[in-house]
Amino acid sequence: MTPLEEGVPAASALWTMPRAVNRSPLPGDGAFMTAGWDDPEPVTDPDDPVIAYTAERRSRLAQALPAELLIIPAGLPRVRSNDSEHRFRPGTDHVWLTGNDVAESVLVVDTTGGEAGSILYLRAPSGRDGDEFWQNDALGDLWVGPRPTLAETQAALGIETRSLTDFARDFERAARRARRIRVLPTLDEGVDELVRQTCGTAFGPHLALKAALDELRLIKNDWEIGQLQLAVDGTARGFDDCLEAWQDARAEPRGERYLEGTFARRALVEGEGPAYGSIVGAGSHATTLHYTRNAGPLVDGELVLMDLGVELPSLYAADITRTLPVSGTFTPLQRDVYSIVLRAQQAGIDALRAGVRFQDYQDACGRSLTEGLIELGLIRCSVDEAMAPSASYHRRWSISRAGHMLGMDVHDCNHAPHESYLGGVLAAGHALTVEPGLYFQPGDLTVPAELRGMGIRIEDDLVVTETSSILLSAGLPRTPSAVEEWMGALAR
């Protein structure tokens, strides 16, 4: 082990450091506060369907990284401002492996003894017989509500469960026999520091754990596809809500924000909220791919690009984009450019099936966009010349990839090995987006003035099959005429 720096707490102390305590003394010695309480109701759902898959997932991880000590934290609450915290969102891989979503928990998968064993460490509830129950506003049940007991969690999740206070001691013992120790980094600073004290500061070995997990999560089973469909369906209802509020949004100085809030309400009803920072970009804001300020007005004659998705309690997410005319009707030029993007999207969708390269559907979208840009007179050479690796001229107006994997993370499995994802071959069960777009920046002097400030993206969610793909978001209109009819029916 590396020597501790002066002032750094010992490893065994990392899990016993006190958190913020709100001490508001009340009359008496505390007995009045801790007496006379009924037993708390169970917190964990023993019938959560994901539990049927978690043991097999841990087994696959152990097979992928044998004879190692693997540590996967759930993560910590994050401060938003002063003593106010963001709503906690547990680490994807921890939930995928356990079904547990409690902050500060740590999963250990130990394959150093031959047969893999798993232990879930979590902070036990405060109970009602001590001062923490009513004086600790970060951990006391009277402040934060009941938390699952160790026994309840073990019974519900089917995994051995121990107190978080035992983690440092157990880790130090297991570390002595481990050939290699890996942690899923950046989720829990205390866990990261504990591992650094034993393994040093090298980061690369730990990224191999993340790469292995992302590769294991690439193929979705039927239950996961069903969750994605639920997220898509909820997102479609959110789009409908936005159209029903369209005229109110048009009347607001910050109409983009009005639509964002309308969708957020639906996302909170359908799941845990938006799966990512919603993009509602009107006019030239649509040309900024990662625009999330959403504070502008909706101006007649312009378009609104809406990139929205619901995240379910299971963490599976949708990711859908529609570009809509503020007035409800496309201008002839808007319709022409929209149709170019739609043709490119359909070309990408048509290319999807098991056995083709991931890059193939990206290239299909790019080639179709290039043909459209030639039609517009913006590219003045042949398609083959424009698509050559040394050229890729369409990228000036379509800088992003035309799609990505989708799952529990919106940009799912980004750390999977190149040969399994970006450089790999599609397989049945891959869930992904197809989302070509054209973005003509306001200051782009290479395009006619009437195109400047126009941004159009169409994005849908699909699952690859052996022969083609399933369009999960088929219920949302895509063609210009269908979009106009949809808006005419709802945007009143």
CSV table of C-alpha atoms in Angstrom, one decimal:
chain,number,residue,atom,x,y,z
A,1,MET,CA,0.0,0.0,0.0
A,2,THR,CA,1.2,3.5,-0.7
A,3,PRO,CA,1.8,5.7,2.4
A,4,LEU,CA,-1.0,8.1,3.3
A,5,GLU,CA,-0.4,11.8,2.7
A,6,GLU,CA,-0.4,13.9,5.9
A,7,GLY,CA,-3.9,15.1,6.7
A,8,VAL,CA,-5.7,12.3,4.6
A,9,PRO,CA,-7.9,10.1,6.8
A,10,ALA,CA,-7.1,6.5,7.1
A,11,ALA,CA,-8.9,4.1,4.8
A,12,SER,CA,-10.9,2.7,7.6
A,13,ALA,CA,-12.2,6.2,8.4
A,14,LEU,CA,-13.4,7.0,4.9
A,15,TRP,CA,-16.8,5.4,5.6
A,16,THR,CA,-17.3,6.8,9.1
A,17,MET,CA,-16.7,10.5,8.5
A,18,PRO,CA,-19.8,12.4,9.8
A,19,ARG,CA,-22.1,14.2,7.4
A,20,ALA,CA,-23.9,17.4,8.0
A,21,VAL,CA,-26.0,17.4,11.1
A,22,ASN,CA,-28.8,19.8,11.9
A,23,ARG,CA,-28.7,20.1,15.7
A,24,SER,CA,-31.9,21.7,17.0
A,25,PRO,CA,-32.1,20.7,20.6
A,26,LEU,CA,-35.7,20.1,21.9
A,27,PRO,CA,-36.8,19.9,25.5
A,28,GLY,CA,-35.9,16.6,27.2
A,29,ASP,CA,-33.0,14.2,26.6
A,30,GLY,CA,-34.2,12.8,23.2
A,31,ALA,CA,-36.2,9.9,24.6
A,32,PHE,CA,-39.4,11.7,23.7
A,33,MET,CA,-38.3,11.9,20.1
A,34,THR,CA,-37.3,8.3,19.7
A,35,ALA,CA,-40.2,6.6,21.5
A,36,GLY,CA,-43.6,5.6,20.3
A,37,TRP,CA,-43.0,4.9,16.7
A,38,ASP,CA,-44.6,2.1,14.7
A,39,ASP,CA,-42.4,-0.2,12.5
A,40,PRO,CA,-41.7,1.4,9.1
A,41,GLU,CA,-43.3,0.0,6.0
A,42,PRO,CA,-41.0,-2.0,3.5
A,43,VAL,CA,-39.2,0.3,1.0
A,44,THR,CA,-37.8,-2.2,-1.6
A,45,ASP,CA,-40.2,-3.8,-4.1
A,46,PRO,CA,-39.5,-7.5,-4.0
A,47,ASP,CA,-41.4,-8.0,-7.3
A,48,ASP,CA,-39.3,-5.7,-9.4
A,49,PRO,CA,-38.9,-7.6,-12.7
A,50,VAL,CA,-35.3,-6.6,-13.2
A,51,ILE,CA,-34.3,-8.8,-10.3
A,52,ALA,CA,-34.8,-11.8,-12.5
A,53,TYR,CA,-31.8,-10.7,-14.6
A,54,THR,CA,-29.3,-9.3,-12.2
A,55,ALA,CA,-27.6,-12.5,-10.9
A,56,GLU,CA,-27.0,-13.6,-14.5
A,57,ARG,CA,-25.5,-10.2,-15.3
A,58,ARG,CA,-23.1,-10.4,-12.4
A,59,SER,CA,-22.1,-13.8,-13.5
A,60,ARG,CA,-21.3,-12.6,-17.0
A,61,LEU,CA,-19.2,-9.7,-15.6
A,62,ALA,CA,-17.3,-12.2,-13.4
A,63,GLN,CA,-16.6,-14.3,-16.5
A,64,ALA,CA,-15.4,-11.3,-18.4
A,65,LEU,CA,-12.9,-10.3,-15.7
A,66,PRO,CA,-11.9,-13.4,-13.8
A,67,ALA,CA,-9.7,-13.6,-10.7
A,68,GLU,CA,-10.3,-9.9,-9.9
A,69,LEU,CA,-11.9,-7.7,-7.3
A,70,LEU,CA,-14.5,-5.5,-9.0
A,71,ILE,CA,-16.1,-2.5,-7.3
A,72,ILE,CA,-19.2,-0.8,-8.7
A,73,PRO,CA,-20.6,2.1,-6.6
A,74,ALA,CA,-24.1,3.5,-7.0
A,75,GLY,CA,-22.7,7.1,-6.6
A,76,LEU,CA,-23.3,10.0,-4.2
A,77,PRO,CA,-25.8,12.8,-4.1
A,78,ARG,CA,-24.4,15.9,-5.8
A,79,VAL,CA,-24.6,19.4,-4.4
A,80,ARG,CA,-26.6,21.8,-6.5
A,81,SER,CA,-26.0,24.9,-4.3
A,82,ASN,CA,-24.8,25.2,-0.7
A,83,ASP,CA,-26.8,22.5,1.2
A,84,SER,CA,-29.3,21.8,-1.6
A,85,GLU,CA,-28.7,18.6,-3.6
A,86,HIS,CA,-29.7,17.5,-7.1
A,87,ARG,CA,-32.2,14.7,-7.3
A,88,PHE,CA,-30.1,11.5,-7.0
A,89,ARG,CA,-29.7,9.5,-10.1
A,90,PRO,CA,-27.9,6.1,-9.4
A,91,GLY,CA,-25.1,4.9,-11.5
A,92,THR,CA,-26.3,2.9,-14.5
A,93,ASP,CA,-24.0,-0.1,-14.2
A,94,HIS,CA,-24.8,-0.5,-10.4
A,95,VAL,CA,-28.5,-0.6,-11.1
A,96,TRP,CA,-28.0,-3.0,-14.1
A,97,LEU,CA,-26.1,-5.4,-11.9
A,98,THR,CA,-28.2,-5.2,-8.7
A,99,GLY,CA,-31.6,-3.4,-9.2
A,100,ASN,CA,-30.5,-1.3,-6.2
A,101,ASP,CA,-30.9,2.5,-6.5
A,102,VAL,CA,-29.9,3.7,-3.0
A,103,ALA,CA,-27.2,6.4,-2.9
A,104,GLU,CA,-23.8,5.5,-1.4
A,105,SER,CA,-24.2,1.8,-2.0
A,106,VAL,CA,-21.3,-0.2,-3.3
A,107,LEU,CA,-21.3,-3.6,-5.1
A,108,VAL,CA,-18.3,-5.8,-4.9
A,109,VAL,CA,-18.0,-8.7,-7.3
A,110,ASP,CA,-15.1,-10.9,-6.1
A,111,THR,CA,-13.8,-13.6,-8.4
A,112,THR,CA,-10.4,-14.0,-6.6
A,113,GLY,CA,-11.4,-17.2,-4.8
A,114,GLY,CA,-12.4,-19.1,-8.0
A,115,GLU,CA,-16.2,-19.0,-7.7
A,116,ALA,CA,-17.6,-15.5,-8.0
A,117,GLY,CA,-19.3,-13.9,-5.0
A,118,SER,CA,-21.1,-10.6,-4.8
A,119,ILE,CA,-21.8,-8.4,-1.8
A,120,LEU,CA,-23.8,-5.2,-1.7
A,121,TYR,CA,-22.8,-2.7,0.9
A,122,LEU,CA,-25.3,0.0,1.8
A,123,ARG,CA,-25.9,2.5,4.6
A,124,ALA,CA,-28.3,1.0,7.1
A,125,PRO,CA,-31.3,3.2,8.1
A,126,SER,CA,-30.9,5.4,11.1
A,127,GLY,CA,-33.4,3.4,13.2
A,128,ARG,CA,-35.5,5.2,15.8
A,129,ASP,CA,-33.5,4.6,19.0
A,130,GLY,CA,-30.7,7.1,18.5
A,131,ASP,CA,-30.1,10.8,18.0
A,132,GLU,CA,-29.3,10.3,14.3
A,133,PHE,CA,-33.0,9.5,13.7
A,134,TRP,CA,-34.1,13.1,14.5
A,135,GLN,CA,-31.0,15.2,14.6
A,136,ASN,CA,-29.2,14.3,11.3
A,137,ASP,CA,-30.9,16.0,8.4
A,138,ALA,CA,-28.8,14.1,5.9
A,139,LEU,CA,-29.3,10.6,7.2
A,140,GLY,CA,-32.0,10.6,9.8
A,141,ASP,CA,-35.2,8.8,8.9
A,142,LEU,CA,-37.3,11.6,10.3
A,143,TRP,CA,-35.7,13.9,7.8
A,144,VAL,CA,-35.2,11.8,4.7
A,145,GLY,CA,-37.8,9.1,5.2
A,146,PRO,CA,-37.4,5.4,5.7
A,147,ARG,CA,-34.6,3.6,3.9
A,148,PRO,CA,-34.4,-0.2,3.3
A,149,THR,CA,-32.9,-2.4,5.9
A,150,LEU,CA,-30.1,-4.7,5.1
A,151,ALA,CA,-32.3,-7.8,5.6
A,152,GLU,CA,-35.1,-6.3,3.4
A,153,THR,CA,-32.6,-5.5,0.6
A,154,GLN,CA,-31.0,-8.9,0.7
A,155,ALA,CA,-34.4,-10.6,0.5
A,156,ALA,CA,-35.7,-8.4,-2.3
A,157,LEU,CA,-32.6,-8.4,-4.5
A,158,GLY,CA,-31.3,-11.9,-3.8
A,159,ILE,CA,-27.7,-10.7,-3.0
A,160,GLU,CA,-25.7,-10.8,0.2
A,161,THR,CA,-26.0,-7.4,1.9
A,162,ARG,CA,-23.7,-5.8,4.5
A,163,SER,CA,-23.4,-2.5,6.2
A,164,LEU,CA,-21.5,0.2,4.5
A,165,THR,CA,-19.4,0.7,7.6
A,166,ASP,CA,-17.9,-2.8,6.9
A,167,PHE,CA,-16.8,-1.9,3.4
A,168,ALA,CA,-13.3,-0.5,4.1
A,169,ARG,CA,-12.4,-3.4,6.4
A,170,ASP,CA,-13.6,-6.0,3.9
A,171,PHE,CA,-11.9,-4.3,1.0
A,172,GLU,CA,-8.6,-4.3,2.8
A,173,ARG,CA,-8.8,-8.0,3.4
A,174,ALA,CA,-9.9,-8.9,-0.1
A,175,ALA,CA,-7.2,-6.6,-1.6
A,176,ARG,CA,-4.5,-8.8,-0.1
A,177,ARG,CA,-5.4,-11.8,-2.3
A,178,ALA,CA,-6.7,-10.0,-5.4
A,179,ARG,CA,-4.6,-10.3,-8.6
A,180,ARG,CA,-6.1,-7.0,-9.8
A,181,ILE,CA,-8.5,-4.5,-8.3
A,182,ARG,CA,-10.8,-2.4,-10.5
A,183,VAL,CA,-13.3,0.3,-9.6
A,184,LEU,CA,-15.9,2.1,-11.7
A,185,PRO,CA,-14.4,5.5,-11.2
A,186,THR,CA,-15.7,9.0,-10.6
A,187,LEU,CA,-19.0,7.9,-9.0
A,188,ASP,CA,-17.9,7.9,-5.3
A,189,GLU,CA,-14.8,9.8,-4.2
A,190,GLY,CA,-14.5,7.9,-1.0
A,191,VAL,CA,-14.3,4.6,-2.9
A,192,ASP,CA,-11.9,6.0,-5.4
A,193,GLU,CA,-9.5,7.2,-2.7
A,194,LEU,CA,-9.6,3.8,-1.0
A,195,VAL,CA,-8.7,2.1,-4.2
A,196,ARG,CA,-5.9,4.6,-5.0
A,197,GLN,CA,-4.4,4.0,-1.6
A,198,THR,CA,-4.0,0.4,-2.5
A,199,CYS,CA,-3.5,0.4,-6.3
A,200,GLY,CA,-1.9,3.8,-7.0
A,201,THR,CA,-3.2,6.5,-9.3
A,202,ALA,CA,-3.1,4.7,-12.7
A,203,PHE,CA,-6.6,5.2,-14.3
A,204,GLY,CA,-6.4,2.9,-17.3
A,205,PRO,CA,-7.0,-0.5,-15.5
A,206,HIS,CA,-10.3,0.9,-14.1
A,207,LEU,CA,-11.5,2.0,-17.5
A,208,ALA,CA,-11.3,-1.7,-18.6
A,209,LEU,CA,-14.1,-2.4,-16.1
A,210,LYS,CA,-16.3,0.2,-17.6
A,211,ALA,CA,-15.5,-1.1,-21.1
A,212,ALA,CA,-16.5,-4.6,-20.1
A,213,LEU,CA,-19.7,-3.5,-18.6
A,214,ASP,CA,-20.7,-1.4,-21.6
A,215,GLU,CA,-20.0,-4.3,-23.9
A,216,LEU,CA,-22.1,-6.6,-21.8
A,217,ARG,CA,-25.0,-4.1,-21.9
A,218,LEU,CA,-25.0,-3.6,-25.7
A,219,ILE,CA,-27.5,-6.3,-26.6
A,220,LYS,CA,-31.0,-5.7,-25.1
A,221,ASN,CA,-33.3,-8.6,-24.1
A,222,ASP,CA,-37.0,-8.6,-24.6
A,223,TRP,CA,-37.7,-7.0,-21.2
A,224,GLU,CA,-35.3,-4.2,-21.9
A,225,ILE,CA,-36.8,-3.6,-25.3
A,226,GLY,CA,-40.2,-3.4,-23.6
A,227,GLN,CA,-38.8,-0.8,-21.2
A,228,LEU,CA,-37.5,1.2,-24.2
A,229,GLN,CA,-40.9,1.0,-25.8
A,230,LEU,CA,-42.6,2.4,-22.6
A,231,ALA,CA,-40.1,5.3,-22.6
A,232,VAL,CA,-40.8,6.0,-26.2
A,233,ASP,CA,-44.6,5.9,-25.7
A,234,GLY,CA,-44.3,8.3,-22.7
A,235,THR,CA,-42.2,10.6,-24.8
A,236,ALA,CA,-44.7,10.6,-27.6
A,237,ARG,CA,-47.4,11.7,-25.1
A,238,GLY,CA,-45.0,14.5,-24.1
A,239,PHE,CA,-44.9,15.7,-27.7
A,240,ASP,CA,-48.7,15.6,-27.8
A,241,ASP,CA,-48.8,17.7,-24.6
A,242,CYS,CA,-46.5,20.2,-26.2
A,243,LEU,CA,-48.7,20.6,-29.2
A,244,GLU,CA,-51.8,21.0,-27.1
A,245,ALA,CA,-50.0,23.8,-25.3
A,246,TRP,CA,-48.6,25.3,-28.5
A,247,GLN,CA,-50.6,28.4,-28.7
A,248,ASP,CA,-49.9,29.3,-25.1
A,249,ALA,CA,-46.2,28.7,-25.8
A,250,ARG,CA,-46.4,31.0,-28.8
A,251,ALA,CA,-47.8,33.8,-26.6
A,252,GLU,CA,-45.0,33.6,-24.1
A,253,PRO,CA,-41.7,35.6,-24.4
A,254,ARG,CA,-39.8,32.4,-23.5
A,255,GLY,CA,-41.9,30.0,-25.5
A,256,GLU,CA,-39.1,27.5,-25.7
A,257,ARG,CA,-39.0,27.3,-21.9
A,258,TYR,CA,-42.8,26.9,-21.9
A,259,LEU,CA,-42.5,23.8,-24.1
A,260,GLU,CA,-39.6,22.4,-22.1
A,261,GLY,CA,-41.7,22.7,-18.9
A,262,THR,CA,-44.7,21.1,-20.5
A,263,PHE,CA,-42.6,18.1,-21.6
A,264,ALA,CA,-40.9,17.9,-18.2
A,265,ARG,CA,-44.3,17.6,-16.4
A,266,ARG,CA,-45.1,14.6,-18.7
A,267,ALA,CA,-41.7,13.1,-18.1
A,268,LEU,CA,-42.1,13.3,-14.4
A,269,VAL,CA,-45.5,11.6,-14.6
A,270,GLU,CA,-44.3,8.9,-16.9
A,271,GLY,CA,-41.0,8.3,-15.2
A,272,GLU,CA,-38.2,10.0,-13.3
A,273,GLY,CA,-38.1,13.1,-15.5
A,274,PRO,CA,-36.3,14.0,-18.8
A,275,ALA,CA,-33.6,11.6,-19.7
A,276,TYR,CA,-31.2,14.4,-20.6
A,277,GLY,CA,-31.2,18.2,-20.9
A,278,SER,CA,-34.2,18.8,-23.2
A,279,ILE,CA,-33.4,20.8,-26.4
A,280,VAL,CA,-36.1,23.2,-27.6
A,281,GLY,CA,-34.5,25.4,-30.1
A,282,ALA,CA,-36.5,27.8,-32.2
A,283,GLY,CA,-35.2,29.7,-35.2
A,284,SER,CA,-31.4,29.9,-35.3
A,285,HIS,CA,-31.2,28.2,-31.9
A,286,ALA,CA,-31.9,24.9,-33.7
A,287,THR,CA,-28.4,25.1,-35.4
A,288,THR,CA,-26.7,24.7,-32.0
A,289,LEU,CA,-26.7,20.9,-31.5
A,290,HIS,CA,-26.4,21.1,-27.7
A,291,TYR,CA,-28.6,24.1,-27.1
A,292,THR,CA,-30.3,23.7,-23.7
A,293,ARG,CA,-30.9,27.3,-22.6
A,294,ASN,CA,-34.4,27.1,-24.1
A,295,ALA,CA,-35.2,30.7,-23.3
A,296,GLY,CA,-36.2,32.2,-26.7
A,297,PRO,CA,-39.6,33.0,-28.3
A,298,LEU,CA,-41.5,31.1,-30.9
A,299,VAL,CA,-41.6,33.3,-34.0
A,300,ASP,CA,-44.0,32.7,-36.9
A,301,GLY,CA,-42.3,31.6,-40.0
A,302,GLU,CA,-39.5,29.8,-38.1
A,303,LEU,CA,-39.0,26.2,-37.1
A,304,VAL,CA,-38.7,24.6,-33.6
A,305,LEU,CA,-36.3,21.7,-33.1
A,306,MET,CA,-37.4,19.6,-30.1
A,307,ASP,CA,-35.1,16.9,-28.8
A,308,LEU,CA,-36.9,15.2,-25.9
A,309,GLY,CA,-36.9,11.9,-24.0
A,310,VAL,CA,-38.4,10.3,-20.9
A,311,GLU,CA,-36.3,8.3,-18.4
A,312,LEU,CA,-38.3,5.5,-16.7
A,313,PRO,CA,-37.7,4.4,-13.0
A,314,SER,CA,-35.8,1.5,-14.5
A,315,LEU,CA,-33.5,4.1,-16.1
A,316,TYR,CA,-34.3,3.1,-19.7
A,317,ALA,CA,-34.7,6.2,-21.9
A,318,ALA,CA,-36.1,7.5,-25.1
A,319,ASP,CA,-34.4,10.0,-27.4
A,320,ILE,CA,-36.7,11.5,-30.1
A,321,THR,CA,-36.4,14.7,-32.2
A,322,ARG,CA,-39.0,16.5,-34.2
A,323,THR,CA,-38.7,19.8,-36.1
A,324,LEU,CA,-42.0,21.6,-36.3
A,325,PRO,CA,-43.1,24.8,-38.0
A,326,VAL,CA,-44.2,27.5,-35.5
A,327,SER,CA,-47.2,28.4,-37.6
A,328,GLY,CA,-48.2,24.8,-38.2
A,329,THR,CA,-47.3,24.8,-41.9
A,330,PHE,CA,-43.8,24.5,-43.5
A,331,THR,CA,-42.7,27.1,-46.0
A,332,PRO,CA,-41.7,25.6,-49.4
A,333,LEU,CA,-38.0,26.0,-48.6
A,334,GLN,CA,-38.5,24.5,-45.1
A,335,ARG,CA,-40.4,21.6,-46.6
A,336,ASP,CA,-37.6,21.0,-49.2
A,337,VAL,CA,-34.8,20.9,-46.6
A,338,TYR,CA,-37.0,18.8,-44.2
A,339,SER,CA,-37.6,16.3,-47.0
A,340,ILE,CA,-33.8,16.0,-47.6
A,341,VAL,CA,-33.3,15.2,-43.9
A,342,LEU,CA,-36.2,12.7,-44.0
A,343,ARG,CA,-34.8,10.9,-47.0
A,344,ALA,CA,-31.5,10.6,-45.3
A,345,GLN,CA,-33.1,9.2,-42.2
A,346,GLN,CA,-35.0,6.7,-44.2
A,347,ALA,CA,-31.8,5.7,-46.0
A,348,GLY,CA,-30.2,5.0,-42.6
A,349,ILE,CA,-33.2,3.0,-41.4
A,350,ASP,CA,-33.3,1.0,-44.6
A,351,ALA,CA,-29.6,0.0,-43.9
A,352,LEU,CA,-30.3,-1.5,-40.5
A,353,ARG,CA,-30.1,-5.2,-40.0
A,354,ALA,CA,-28.0,-7.7,-38.2
A,355,GLY,CA,-24.7,-8.3,-39.9
A,356,VAL,CA,-24.0,-4.8,-41.3
A,357,ARG,CA,-21.5,-2.5,-39.8
A,358,PHE,CA,-22.5,0.2,-37.4
A,359,GLN,CA,-20.8,2.6,-39.7
A,360,ASP,CA,-22.9,1.5,-42.7
A,361,TYR,CA,-26.1,3.2,-41.6
A,362,GLN,CA,-24.1,6.3,-40.7
A,363,ASP,CA,-22.7,6.3,-44.2
A,364,ALA,CA,-26.1,5.8,-45.7
A,365,CYS,CA,-27.4,8.9,-43.9
A,366,GLY,CA,-24.3,10.9,-45.0
A,367,ARG,CA,-24.6,9.8,-48.6
A,368,SER,CA,-28.2,10.8,-48.8
A,369,LEU,CA,-27.6,14.1,-47.1
A,370,THR,CA,-24.8,14.8,-49.6
A,371,GLU,CA,-27.1,14.1,-52.5
A,372,GLY,CA,-29.6,16.6,-51.1
A,373,LEU,CA,-26.8,19.2,-50.5
A,374,ILE,CA,-25.8,18.8,-54.2
A,375,GLU,CA,-29.5,19.4,-55.1
A,376,LEU,CA,-29.4,22.6,-53.1
A,377,GLY,CA,-26.2,23.7,-54.9
A,378,LEU,CA,-24.1,23.7,-51.8
A,379,ILE,CA,-21.8,20.9,-52.9
A,380,ARG,CA,-20.4,21.2,-56.4
A,381,CYS,CA,-18.9,17.8,-57.1
A,382,SER,CA,-20.0,14.2,-57.4
A,383,VAL,CA,-21.4,12.2,-54.5
A,384,ASP,CA,-18.4,9.9,-54.5
A,385,GLU,CA,-16.0,12.8,-54.4
A,386,ALA,CA,-17.9,14.5,-51.6
A,387,MET,CA,-18.1,11.3,-49.5
A,388,ALA,CA,-14.4,10.5,-49.8
A,389,PRO,CA,-12.7,10.3,-46.3
A,390,SER,CA,-10.5,13.2,-47.2
A,391,ALA,CA,-13.6,15.3,-48.0
A,392,SER,CA,-16.8,14.4,-46.2
A,393,TYR,CA,-18.2,17.8,-47.2
A,394,HIS,CA,-21.6,17.2,-45.7
A,395,ARG,CA,-20.1,17.4,-42.3
A,396,ARG,CA,-19.9,21.2,-42.5
A,397,TRP,CA,-23.7,21.2,-42.2
A,398,SER,CA,-24.1,17.9,-40.3
A,399,ILE,CA,-21.3,17.6,-37.9
A,400,SER,CA,-22.6,15.0,-35.5
A,401,ARG,CA,-23.0,11.2,-36.1
A,402,ALA,CA,-26.3,10.1,-37.5
A,403,GLY,CA,-27.1,8.0,-34.5
A,404,HIS,CA,-25.9,6.2,-31.3
A,405,MET,CA,-26.8,3.3,-29.1
A,406,LEU,CA,-29.7,3.7,-26.7
A,407,GLY,CA,-30.6,2.1,-23.4
A,408,MET,CA,-30.2,3.0,-19.7
A,409,ASP,CA,-28.0,5.8,-20.8
A,410,VAL,CA,-29.2,8.0,-23.6
A,411,HIS,CA,-25.8,7.7,-25.3
A,412,ASP,CA,-25.6,4.1,-24.2
A,413,CYS,CA,-22.4,2.0,-23.9
A,414,ASN,CA,-20.1,4.8,-25.1
A,415,HIS,CA,-17.1,3.1,-23.5
A,416,ALA,CA,-17.6,-0.3,-25.2
A,417,PRO,CA,-14.5,-1.4,-27.2
A,418,HIS,CA,-14.3,0.1,-30.7
A,419,GLU,CA,-14.5,-3.3,-32.3
A,420,SER,CA,-17.8,-3.9,-30.5
A,421,TYR,CA,-19.5,-0.6,-31.2
A,422,LEU,CA,-18.3,2.2,-33.5
A,423,GLY,CA,-16.1,-0.2,-35.5
A,424,GLY,CA,-18.3,-3.2,-35.0
A,425,VAL,CA,-21.2,-5.1,-36.6
A,426,LEU,CA,-24.8,-4.7,-35.7
A,427,ALA,CA,-26.6,-7.6,-34.1
A,428,ALA,CA,-30.2,-8.3,-33.2
A,429,GLY,CA,-31.0,-6.6,-29.9
A,430,HIS,CA,-29.0,-3.5,-30.6
A,431,ALA,CA,-31.1,-0.4,-29.7
A,432,LEU,CA,-30.1,2.8,-31.4
A,433,THR,CA,-31.2,6.1,-32.8
A,434,VAL,CA,-31.2,7.3,-36.4
A,435,GLU,CA,-30.9,11.1,-36.4
A,436,PRO,CA,-29.5,12.9,-39.4
A,437,GLY,CA,-29.8,16.7,-39.5
A,438,LEU,CA,-28.8,19.8,-41.4
A,439,TYR,CA,-27.7,22.9,-39.5
A,440,PHE,CA,-27.1,26.1,-41.4
A,441,GLN,CA,-25.4,28.5,-39.0
A,442,PRO,CA,-26.6,32.1,-39.0
A,443,GLY,CA,-23.1,33.3,-40.0
A,444,ASP,CA,-22.4,30.7,-42.7
A,445,LEU,CA,-21.6,32.8,-45.8
A,446,THR,CA,-21.3,29.7,-47.9
A,447,VAL,CA,-25.1,29.2,-48.0
A,448,PRO,CA,-27.8,31.5,-49.3
A,449,ALA,CA,-29.3,33.9,-46.9
A,450,GLU,CA,-32.6,32.2,-46.8
A,451,LEU,CA,-31.0,29.0,-45.4
A,452,ARG,CA,-29.0,30.7,-42.7
A,453,GLY,CA,-30.3,30.0,-39.2
A,454,MET,CA,-32.3,26.9,-40.3
A,455,GLY,CA,-31.7,23.7,-38.3
A,456,ILE,CA,-33.6,20.5,-38.9
A,457,ARG,CA,-33.2,17.1,-37.3
A,458,ILE,CA,-35.4,14.0,-37.3
A,459,GLU,CA,-34.6,11.4,-34.7
A,460,ASP,CA,-36.2,8.0,-34.0
A,461,ASP,CA,-35.5,5.0,-31.8
A,462,LEU,CA,-35.1,1.6,-33.2
A,463,VAL,CA,-34.2,-2.0,-32.4
A,464,VAL,CA,-32.1,-4.0,-34.8
A,465,THR,CA,-33.5,-7.4,-35.9
A,466,GLU,CA,-32.0,-10.2,-38.0
A,467,THR,CA,-33.5,-8.9,-41.2
A,468,SER,CA,-34.3,-5.2,-40.6
A,469,SER,CA,-35.3,-3.1,-37.5
A,470,ILE,CA,-38.3,-2.2,-35.4
A,471,LEU,CA,-39.3,1.5,-35.3
A,472,LEU,CA,-40.2,2.0,-31.6
A,473,SER,CA,-41.3,5.6,-32.3
A,474,ALA,CA,-43.5,4.8,-35.3
A,475,GLY,CA,-46.5,6.5,-33.7
A,476,LEU,CA,-45.0,9.9,-34.1
A,477,PRO,CA,-45.5,11.6,-37.5
A,478,ARG,CA,-42.4,12.0,-39.6
A,479,THR,CA,-43.4,13.2,-43.1
A,480,PRO,CA,-44.0,17.0,-43.6
A,481,SER,CA,-47.7,16.4,-44.4
A,482,ALA,CA,-48.2,14.2,-41.4
A,483,VAL,CA,-46.5,16.7,-39.2
A,484,GLU,CA,-48.7,19.5,-40.4
A,485,GLU,CA,-51.8,17.3,-39.9
A,486,TRP,CA,-50.6,16.4,-36.4
A,487,MET,CA,-50.2,20.0,-35.5
A,488,GLY,CA,-53.5,21.0,-37.0
A,489,ALA,CA,-55.3,18.4,-34.8
A,490,LEU,CA,-53.6,19.3,-31.5
A,491,ALA,CA,-52.0,22.8,-31.7
A,492,ARG,CA,-55.1,24.8,-31.0
